[in-house]
């Protein structure tokens, strides 16, 4: 009887050890992630991004291409609003393309290495490896890391939860959280293909502008009313002083003036389609506002959303404050 009990205990102990061996430690997963990216030649991924900053959540389809060492193509599309933008990095630089307007910005930028990118696999791995205080959990079918972020407005979105597939270690879901630990941006990865071979001109600027232009409905130059938006965030000691409407050849331009310790001006007008493809050089950086890709320079930030072009100009705002004011423009569509 005693011998049977001893055998049973040994058998259960072996089962327990084998079960435990199936789950890796945080260091094991980090090591495997590093090896996976070192061996990878590139990847394709599709994802669904949900933005919870406005009155209603907004959904975007995201398509990501990456070819080593540093070619990138990220397309964000809001199907309901016929709104599409693309971030492109190739030998010529970094571009933000808006095919519907036949316009693009060109940057000499460190993107995407200079900040966190919720939809780029290698950026997520970098954030995981770079946070010594990251929390690690083992779920039924995935590994979960909760890490700090590296955004221009990190004080607003300080943390992210990264869920990796347990078998492939590819990203399944990313949640970017605010200071109350509420998810503001959620990225659900639908498909990730590793070691993909791309066509020779897959990352060519002209090809991508032309190809995607045919996919997007042409925006008319006719005057159409647009709702004026007001920032729901302003720095302490700053208040709105004036609102002016100026008539233009293409409709109207609205100018909001804010004064105080951190003064700034917001300009809004209907976007127009360029007759020929135009590229505007920007001495600044690419920034992701969630609902749009913007261009941030030392004294301004500009972006296009819902067929309206926005510019915030200031000599007083810091890069983080530019981002916070711009991001809050999506939250409030009227006074």
mmCIF file of N, CA and C in Angstrom, residues 216-312:
data_model
loop_
_atom_site.group_PDB
_atom_site.id
_atom_site.type_symbol
_atom_site.label_atom_id
_atom_site.label_comp_id
_atom_site.label_asym_id
_atom_site.label_seq_id
_atom_site.Cartn_x
_atom_site.Cartn_y
_atom_site.Cartn_z
ATOM 1 N N UNK A 216 -9.322 55.337 -53.229
ATOM 2 C CA UNK A 216 -10.005 56.291 -52.362
ATOM 3 C C UNK A 216 -10.883 57.214 -53.185
ATOM 4 N N UNK A 217 -12.139 57.431 -52.789
ATOM 5 C CA UNK A 217 -13.005 58.350 -53.518
ATOM 6 C C UNK A 217 -12.392 59.745 -53.579
ATOM 7 N N UNK A 218 -12.449 60.371 -54.756
ATOM 8 C CA UNK A 218 -11.899 61.710 -54.919
ATOM 9 C C UNK A 218 -12.711 62.719 -54.129
ATOM 10 N N UNK A 219 -12.017 63.569 -53.379
ATOM 11 C CA UNK A 219 -12.696 64.594 -52.598
ATOM 12 C C UNK A 219 -12.956 65.804 -53.480
ATOM 13 N N UNK A 220 -14.158 66.313 -53.468
ATOM 14 C CA UNK A 220 -14.508 67.426 -54.329
ATOM 15 C C UNK A 220 -14.010 68.731 -53.755
ATOM 16 N N UNK A 221 -13.853 69.730 -54.608
ATOM 17 C CA UNK A 221 -13.405 71.050 -54.169
ATOM 18 C C UNK A 221 -14.589 71.958 -53.857
ATOM 19 N N UNK A 222 -15.807 71.400 -54.011
ATOM 20 C CA UNK A 222 -16.983 72.206 -53.725
ATOM 21 C C UNK A 222 -17.057 72.536 -52.239
ATOM 22 N N UNK A 223 -17.603 73.696 -51.953
ATOM 23 C CA UNK A 223 -17.717 74.104 -50.563
ATOM 24 C C UNK A 223 -18.709 73.212 -49.834
ATOM 25 N N UNK A 224 -18.253 72.619 -48.762
ATOM 26 C CA UNK A 224 -19.103 71.791 -47.923
ATOM 27 C C UNK A 224 -18.902 72.249 -46.482
ATOM 28 N N UNK A 225 -19.958 72.339 -45.713
ATOM 29 C CA UNK A 225 -19.816 72.788 -44.336
ATOM 30 C C UNK A 225 -19.063 71.754 -43.505
ATOM 31 N N UNK A 226 -18.276 72.223 -42.556
ATOM 32 C CA UNK A 226 -17.627 71.315 -41.625
ATOM 33 C C UNK A 226 -17.790 71.861 -40.213
ATOM 34 N N UNK A 227 -17.859 70.968 -39.270
ATOM 35 C CA UNK A 227 -18.038 71.359 -37.878
ATOM 36 C C UNK A 227 -16.712 71.839 -37.303
ATOM 37 N N UNK A 228 -16.751 72.992 -36.703
ATOM 38 C CA UNK A 228 -15.548 73.524 -36.061
ATOM 39 C C UNK A 228 -15.278 72.713 -34.795
ATOM 40 N N UNK A 229 -14.023 72.325 -34.607
ATOM 41 C CA UNK A 229 -13.655 71.560 -33.418
ATOM 42 C C UNK A 229 -12.817 72.424 -32.479
ATOM 43 N N UNK A 230 -12.992 72.170 -31.196
ATOM 44 C CA UNK A 230 -12.307 72.936 -30.158
ATOM 45 C C UNK A 230 -11.538 71.973 -29.258
ATOM 46 N N UNK A 231 -10.327 72.298 -28.878
ATOM 47 C CA UNK A 231 -9.582 71.389 -27.993
ATOM 48 C C UNK A 231 -10.229 71.293 -26.622
ATOM 49 N N UNK A 232 -10.391 70.075 -26.141
ATOM 50 C CA UNK A 232 -10.925 69.896 -24.793
ATOM 51 C C UNK A 232 -9.806 69.982 -23.754
ATOM 52 N N UNK A 233 -8.547 69.975 -24.244
ATOM 53 C CA UNK A 233 -7.410 70.181 -23.342
ATOM 54 C C UNK A 233 -6.691 71.471 -23.713
ATOM 55 N N UNK A 234 -6.418 72.305 -22.732
ATOM 56 C CA UNK A 234 -5.540 73.466 -22.897
ATOM 57 C C UNK A 234 -4.628 73.527 -21.673
ATOM 58 N N UNK A 235 -3.377 73.976 -21.838
ATOM 59 C CA UNK A 235 -2.481 74.078 -20.689
ATOM 60 C C UNK A 235 -3.050 75.013 -19.621
ATOM 61 N N UNK A 236 -2.675 74.788 -18.405
ATOM 62 C CA UNK A 236 -3.157 75.611 -17.295
ATOM 63 C C UNK A 236 -2.790 77.077 -17.533
ATOM 64 N N UNK A 237 -3.757 77.964 -17.307
ATOM 65 C CA UNK A 237 -3.514 79.394 -17.499
ATOM 66 C C UNK A 237 -3.733 79.853 -18.923
ATOM 67 N N UNK A 238 -4.300 78.975 -19.776
ATOM 68 C CA UNK A 238 -4.552 79.317 -21.177
ATOM 69 C C UNK A 238 -6.045 79.212 -21.469
ATOM 70 N N UNK A 239 -6.608 80.229 -22.113
ATOM 71 C CA UNK A 239 -8.033 80.243 -22.422
ATOM 72 C C UNK A 239 -8.261 80.774 -23.833
ATOM 73 N N UNK A 240 -9.425 80.397 -24.412
ATOM 74 C CA UNK A 240 -9.765 80.892 -25.730
ATOM 75 C C UNK A 240 -10.109 82.380 -25.657
ATOM 76 N N UNK A 241 -9.532 83.151 -26.599
ATOM 77 C CA UNK A 241 -9.758 84.590 -26.615
ATOM 78 C C UNK A 241 -10.586 85.052 -27.801
ATOM 79 N N UNK A 242 -10.455 84.348 -28.924
ATOM 80 C CA UNK A 242 -11.107 84.841 -30.138
ATOM 81 C C UNK A 242 -11.381 83.693 -31.105
ATOM 82 N N UNK A 243 -12.434 83.861 -31.905
ATOM 83 C CA UNK A 243 -12.746 82.948 -32.995
ATOM 84 C C UNK A 243 -13.112 83.766 -34.223
ATOM 85 N N UNK A 244 -12.404 83.550 -35.315
ATOM 86 C CA UNK A 244 -12.644 84.308 -36.545
ATOM 87 C C UNK A 244 -12.915 83.351 -37.694
ATOM 88 N N UNK A 245 -13.808 83.763 -38.586
ATOM 89 C CA UNK A 245 -14.073 83.007 -39.804
ATOM 90 C C UNK A 245 -13.650 83.868 -40.987
ATOM 91 N N UNK A 246 -12.757 83.336 -41.805
ATOM 92 C CA UNK A 246 -12.236 84.052 -42.966
ATOM 93 C C UNK A 246 -12.682 83.322 -44.223
ATOM 94 N N UNK A 247 -13.268 84.050 -45.171
ATOM 95 C CA UNK A 247 -13.677 83.446 -46.436
ATOM 96 C C UNK A 247 -12.453 83.229 -47.326
ATOM 97 N N UNK A 248 -12.422 82.062 -47.963
ATOM 98 C CA UNK A 248 -11.341 81.742 -48.897
ATOM 99 C C UNK A 248 -11.946 81.332 -50.234
ATOM 100 N N UNK A 249 -11.099 81.124 -51.232
ATOM 101 C CA UNK A 249 -11.580 80.720 -52.555
ATOM 102 C C UNK A 249 -12.268 79.354 -52.504
ATOM 103 N N UNK A 250 -11.861 78.539 -51.544
ATOM 104 C CA UNK A 250 -12.400 77.179 -51.456
ATOM 105 C C UNK A 250 -13.434 77.017 -50.347
ATOM 106 N N UNK A 251 -13.814 78.103 -49.698
ATOM 107 C CA UNK A 251 -14.804 77.984 -48.634
ATOM 108 C C UNK A 251 -14.513 78.923 -47.486
ATOM 109 N N UNK A 252 -14.224 78.341 -46.321
ATOM 110 C CA UNK A 252 -13.964 79.163 -45.150
ATOM 111 C C UNK A 252 -12.755 78.629 -44.391
ATOM 112 N N UNK A 253 -12.125 79.532 -43.650
ATOM 113 C CA UNK A 253 -11.033 79.171 -42.751
ATOM 114 C C UNK A 253 -11.400 79.693 -41.371
ATOM 115 N N UNK A 254 -11.341 78.826 -40.368
ATOM 116 C CA UNK A 254 -11.670 79.219 -39.001
ATOM 117 C C UNK A 254 -10.380 79.321 -38.192
ATOM 118 N N UNK A 255 -10.215 80.440 -37.490
ATOM 119 C CA UNK A 255 -9.012 80.674 -36.691
ATOM 120 C C UNK A 255 -9.421 80.858 -35.232
ATOM 121 N N UNK A 256 -8.928 79.974 -34.372
ATOM 122 C CA UNK A 256 -9.171 80.065 -32.928
ATOM 123 C C UNK A 256 -7.890 80.548 -32.256
ATOM 124 N N UNK A 257 -8.008 81.583 -31.440
ATOM 125 C CA UNK A 257 -6.843 82.134 -30.742
ATOM 126 C C UNK A 257 -6.961 81.869 -29.246
ATOM 127 N N UNK A 258 -5.910 81.288 -28.674
ATOM 128 C CA UNK A 258 -5.855 81.005 -27.245
ATOM 129 C C UNK A 258 -4.707 81.801 -26.625
ATOM 130 N N UNK A 259 -5.004 82.515 -25.542
ATOM 131 C CA UNK A 259 -3.994 83.345 -24.900
ATOM 132 C C UNK A 259 -3.744 82.930 -23.468
ATOM 133 N N UNK A 260 -2.658 83.456 -22.900
ATOM 134 C CA UNK A 260 -2.294 83.127 -21.528
ATOM 135 C C UNK A 260 -0.846 82.716 -21.448
ATOM 136 N N UNK A 261 -0.545 81.876 -20.476
ATOM 137 C CA UNK A 261 0.847 81.465 -20.269
ATOM 138 C C UNK A 261 1.379 80.636 -21.438
ATOM 139 N N UNK A 262 0.504 79.864 -22.076
ATOM 140 C CA UNK A 262 0.902 79.018 -23.210
ATOM 141 C C UNK A 262 -0.023 79.327 -24.379
ATOM 142 N N UNK A 263 0.217 80.412 -25.072
ATOM 143 C CA UNK A 263 -0.677 80.834 -26.151
ATOM 144 C C UNK A 263 -0.457 79.986 -27.404
ATOM 145 N N UNK A 264 -1.541 79.820 -28.186
ATOM 146 C CA UNK A 264 -1.436 79.093 -29.448
ATOM 147 C C UNK A 264 -2.622 79.457 -30.333
ATOM 148 N N UNK A 265 -2.514 79.105 -31.613
ATOM 149 C CA UNK A 265 -3.559 79.374 -32.600
ATOM 150 C C UNK A 265 -3.924 78.078 -33.310
ATOM 151 N N UNK A 266 -5.229 77.860 -33.498
ATOM 152 C CA UNK A 266 -5.717 76.687 -34.217
ATOM 153 C C UNK A 266 -6.372 77.156 -35.515
ATOM 154 N N UNK A 267 -5.936 76.593 -36.643
ATOM 155 C CA UNK A 267 -6.488 76.945 -37.955
ATOM 156 C C UNK A 267 -7.138 75.703 -38.551
ATOM 157 N N UNK A 268 -8.383 75.859 -39.034
ATOM 158 C CA UNK A 268 -9.124 74.750 -39.635
ATOM 159 C C UNK A 268 -9.729 75.198 -40.959
ATOM 160 N N UNK A 269 -9.568 74.379 -41.990
ATOM 161 C CA UNK A 269 -10.232 74.662 -43.265
ATOM 162 C C UNK A 269 -10.387 73.384 -44.064
ATOM 163 N N UNK A 270 -11.353 73.416 -44.978
ATOM 164 C CA UNK A 270 -11.643 72.252 -45.801
ATOM 165 C C UNK A 270 -10.417 71.886 -46.645
ATOM 166 N N UNK A 271 -10.055 70.617 -46.644
ATOM 167 C CA UNK A 271 -8.917 70.173 -47.431
ATOM 168 C C UNK A 271 -9.255 70.188 -48.913
ATOM 169 N N UNK A 272 -8.285 70.538 -49.722
ATOM 170 C CA UNK A 272 -8.477 70.562 -51.177
ATOM 171 C C UNK A 272 -7.555 69.543 -51.841
ATOM 172 N N UNK A 273 -7.986 69.044 -52.979
ATOM 173 C CA UNK A 273 -7.201 68.061 -53.716
ATOM 174 C C UNK A 273 -6.207 68.787 -54.619
ATOM 175 N N UNK A 274 -4.931 68.426 -54.508
ATOM 176 C CA UNK A 274 -3.913 69.026 -55.368
ATOM 177 C C UNK A 274 -4.031 68.472 -56.778
ATOM 178 N N UNK A 275 -3.912 69.359 -57.779
ATOM 179 C CA UNK A 275 -4.011 68.919 -59.178
ATOM 180 C C UNK A 275 -2.876 67.979 -59.533
ATOM 181 N N UNK A 276 -1.677 68.299 -59.043
ATOM 182 C CA UNK A 276 -0.524 67.425 -59.248
ATOM 183 C C UNK A 276 -0.012 66.990 -57.880
ATOM 184 N N UNK A 277 0.612 65.832 -57.833
ATOM 185 C CA UNK A 277 1.108 65.316 -56.565
ATOM 186 C C UNK A 277 2.111 66.285 -55.949
ATOM 187 N N UNK A 278 1.885 66.656 -54.682
ATOM 188 C CA UNK A 278 2.761 67.601 -54.000
ATOM 189 C C UNK A 278 3.348 66.973 -52.743
ATOM 190 N N UNK A 279 4.612 67.313 -52.469
ATOM 191 C CA UNK A 279 5.294 66.835 -51.269
ATOM 192 C C UNK A 279 5.825 68.030 -50.504
ATOM 193 N N UNK A 280 5.454 68.125 -49.240
ATOM 194 C CA UNK A 280 5.882 69.231 -48.389
ATOM 195 C C UNK A 280 6.956 68.751 -47.418
ATOM 196 N N UNK A 281 8.175 69.322 -47.491
ATOM 197 C CA UNK A 281 9.221 68.937 -46.535
ATOM 198 C C UNK A 281 8.866 69.448 -45.136
ATOM 199 N N UNK A 282 9.124 68.631 -44.130
ATOM 200 C CA UNK A 282 8.837 69.006 -42.753
ATOM 201 C C UNK A 282 10.109 68.835 -41.917
ATOM 202 N N UNK A 283 10.499 69.912 -41.257
ATOM 203 C CA UNK A 283 11.644 69.836 -40.348
ATOM 204 C C UNK A 283 11.125 69.450 -38.975
ATOM 205 N N UNK A 284 10.749 68.186 -38.853
ATOM 206 C CA UNK A 284 10.146 67.729 -37.619
ATOM 207 C C UNK A 284 9.999 66.229 -37.628
ATOM 208 N N UNK A 285 8.893 65.749 -37.068
ATOM 209 C CA UNK A 285 8.743 64.307 -36.930
ATOM 210 C C UNK A 285 7.311 63.853 -37.188
ATOM 211 N N UNK A 286 7.189 62.551 -37.502
ATOM 212 C CA UNK A 286 5.891 61.912 -37.678
ATOM 213 C C UNK A 286 5.301 61.643 -36.298
ATOM 214 N N UNK A 287 4.022 61.981 -36.112
ATOM 215 C CA UNK A 287 3.355 61.689 -34.837
ATOM 216 C C UNK A 287 2.018 61.019 -35.106
ATOM 217 N N UNK A 288 1.694 60.057 -34.275
ATOM 218 C CA UNK A 288 0.447 59.310 -34.404
ATOM 219 C C UNK A 288 -0.553 59.862 -33.401
ATOM 220 N N UNK A 289 -1.602 60.501 -33.906
ATOM 221 C CA UNK A 289 -2.637 61.054 -33.038
ATOM 222 C C UNK A 289 -3.754 60.050 -32.770
ATOM 223 N N UNK A 290 -3.618 58.867 -33.331
ATOM 224 C CA UNK A 290 -4.659 57.854 -33.191
ATOM 225 C C UNK A 290 -5.657 57.950 -34.318
ATOM 226 N N UNK A 291 -6.328 59.084 -34.442
ATOM 227 C CA UNK A 291 -7.319 59.282 -35.496
ATOM 228 C C UNK A 291 -6.692 59.827 -36.776
ATOM 229 N N UNK A 292 -5.413 60.189 -36.727
ATOM 230 C CA UNK A 292 -4.727 60.724 -37.906
ATOM 231 C C UNK A 292 -3.223 60.695 -37.661
ATOM 232 N N UNK A 293 -2.455 60.736 -38.766
ATOM 233 C CA UNK A 293 -1.007 60.859 -38.687
ATOM 234 C C UNK A 293 -0.658 62.323 -38.911
ATOM 235 N N UNK A 294 0.108 62.908 -38.011
ATOM 236 C CA UNK A 294 0.425 64.326 -38.105
ATOM 237 C C UNK A 294 1.902 64.598 -38.313
ATOM 238 N N UNK A 295 2.199 65.876 -38.560
ATOM 239 C CA UNK A 295 3.572 66.346 -38.734
ATOM 240 C C UNK A 295 3.866 67.364 -37.634
ATOM 241 N N UNK A 296 4.811 67.033 -36.764
ATOM 242 C CA UNK A 296 5.148 67.889 -35.627
ATOM 243 C C UNK A 296 6.497 68.542 -35.850
ATOM 244 N N UNK A 297 6.522 69.873 -35.822
ATOM 245 C CA UNK A 297 7.771 70.619 -35.914
ATOM 246 C C UNK A 297 7.949 71.424 -34.625
ATOM 247 N N UNK A 298 8.960 72.247 -34.590
ATOM 248 C CA UNK A 298 9.260 72.988 -33.367
ATOM 249 C C UNK A 298 8.160 73.966 -32.995
ATOM 250 N N UNK A 299 7.484 74.556 -33.996
ATOM 251 C CA UNK A 299 6.499 75.601 -33.717
ATOM 252 C C UNK A 299 5.091 75.272 -34.205
ATOM 253 N N UNK A 300 4.876 74.049 -34.679
ATOM 254 C CA UNK A 300 3.524 73.723 -35.156
ATOM 255 C C UNK A 300 3.301 72.221 -35.225
ATOM 256 N N UNK A 301 2.032 71.854 -35.315
ATOM 257 C CA UNK A 301 1.634 70.481 -35.611
ATOM 258 C C UNK A 301 0.479 70.570 -36.603
ATOM 259 N N UNK A 302 0.497 69.719 -37.632
ATOM 260 C CA UNK A 302 -0.567 69.760 -38.640
ATOM 261 C C UNK A 302 -0.976 68.351 -39.041
ATOM 262 N N UNK A 303 -2.256 68.211 -39.392
ATOM 263 C CA UNK A 303 -2.790 66.915 -39.785
ATOM 264 C C UNK A 303 -4.078 67.125 -40.572
ATOM 265 N N UNK A 304 -4.573 66.053 -41.190
ATOM 266 C CA UNK A 304 -5.843 66.066 -41.918
ATOM 267 C C UNK A 304 -6.742 64.990 -41.345
ATOM 268 N N UNK A 305 -8.008 65.332 -41.099
ATOM 269 C CA UNK A 305 -8.978 64.362 -40.589
ATOM 270 C C UNK A 305 -10.365 64.728 -41.096
ATOM 271 N N UNK A 306 -11.092 63.724 -41.583
ATOM 272 C CA UNK A 306 -12.464 63.922 -42.065
ATOM 273 C C UNK A 306 -12.556 65.019 -43.121
ATOM 274 N N UNK A 307 -11.534 65.123 -43.981
ATOM 275 C CA UNK A 307 -11.560 66.107 -45.046
ATOM 276 C C UNK A 307 -11.272 67.534 -44.610
ATOM 277 N N UNK A 308 -10.756 67.709 -43.410
ATOM 278 C CA UNK A 308 -10.422 69.042 -42.892
ATOM 279 C C UNK A 308 -8.944 69.069 -42.522
ATOM 280 N N UNK A 309 -8.274 70.171 -42.893
ATOM 281 C CA UNK A 309 -6.871 70.341 -42.541
ATOM 282 C C UNK A 309 -6.764 71.194 -41.277
ATOM 283 N N UNK A 310 -5.920 70.750 -40.350
ATOM 284 C CA UNK A 310 -5.735 71.428 -39.074
ATOM 285 C C UNK A 310 -4.276 71.837 -38.902
ATOM 286 N N UNK A 311 -4.068 73.018 -38.338
ATOM 287 C CA UNK A 311 -2.736 73.470 -37.952
ATOM 288 C C UNK A 311 -2.836 74.112 -36.577
ATOM 289 N N UNK A 312 -1.962 73.713 -35.675
ATOM 290 C CA UNK A 312 -1.815 74.394 -34.391
ATOM 291 C C UNK A 312 -0.425 75.009 -34.385
#
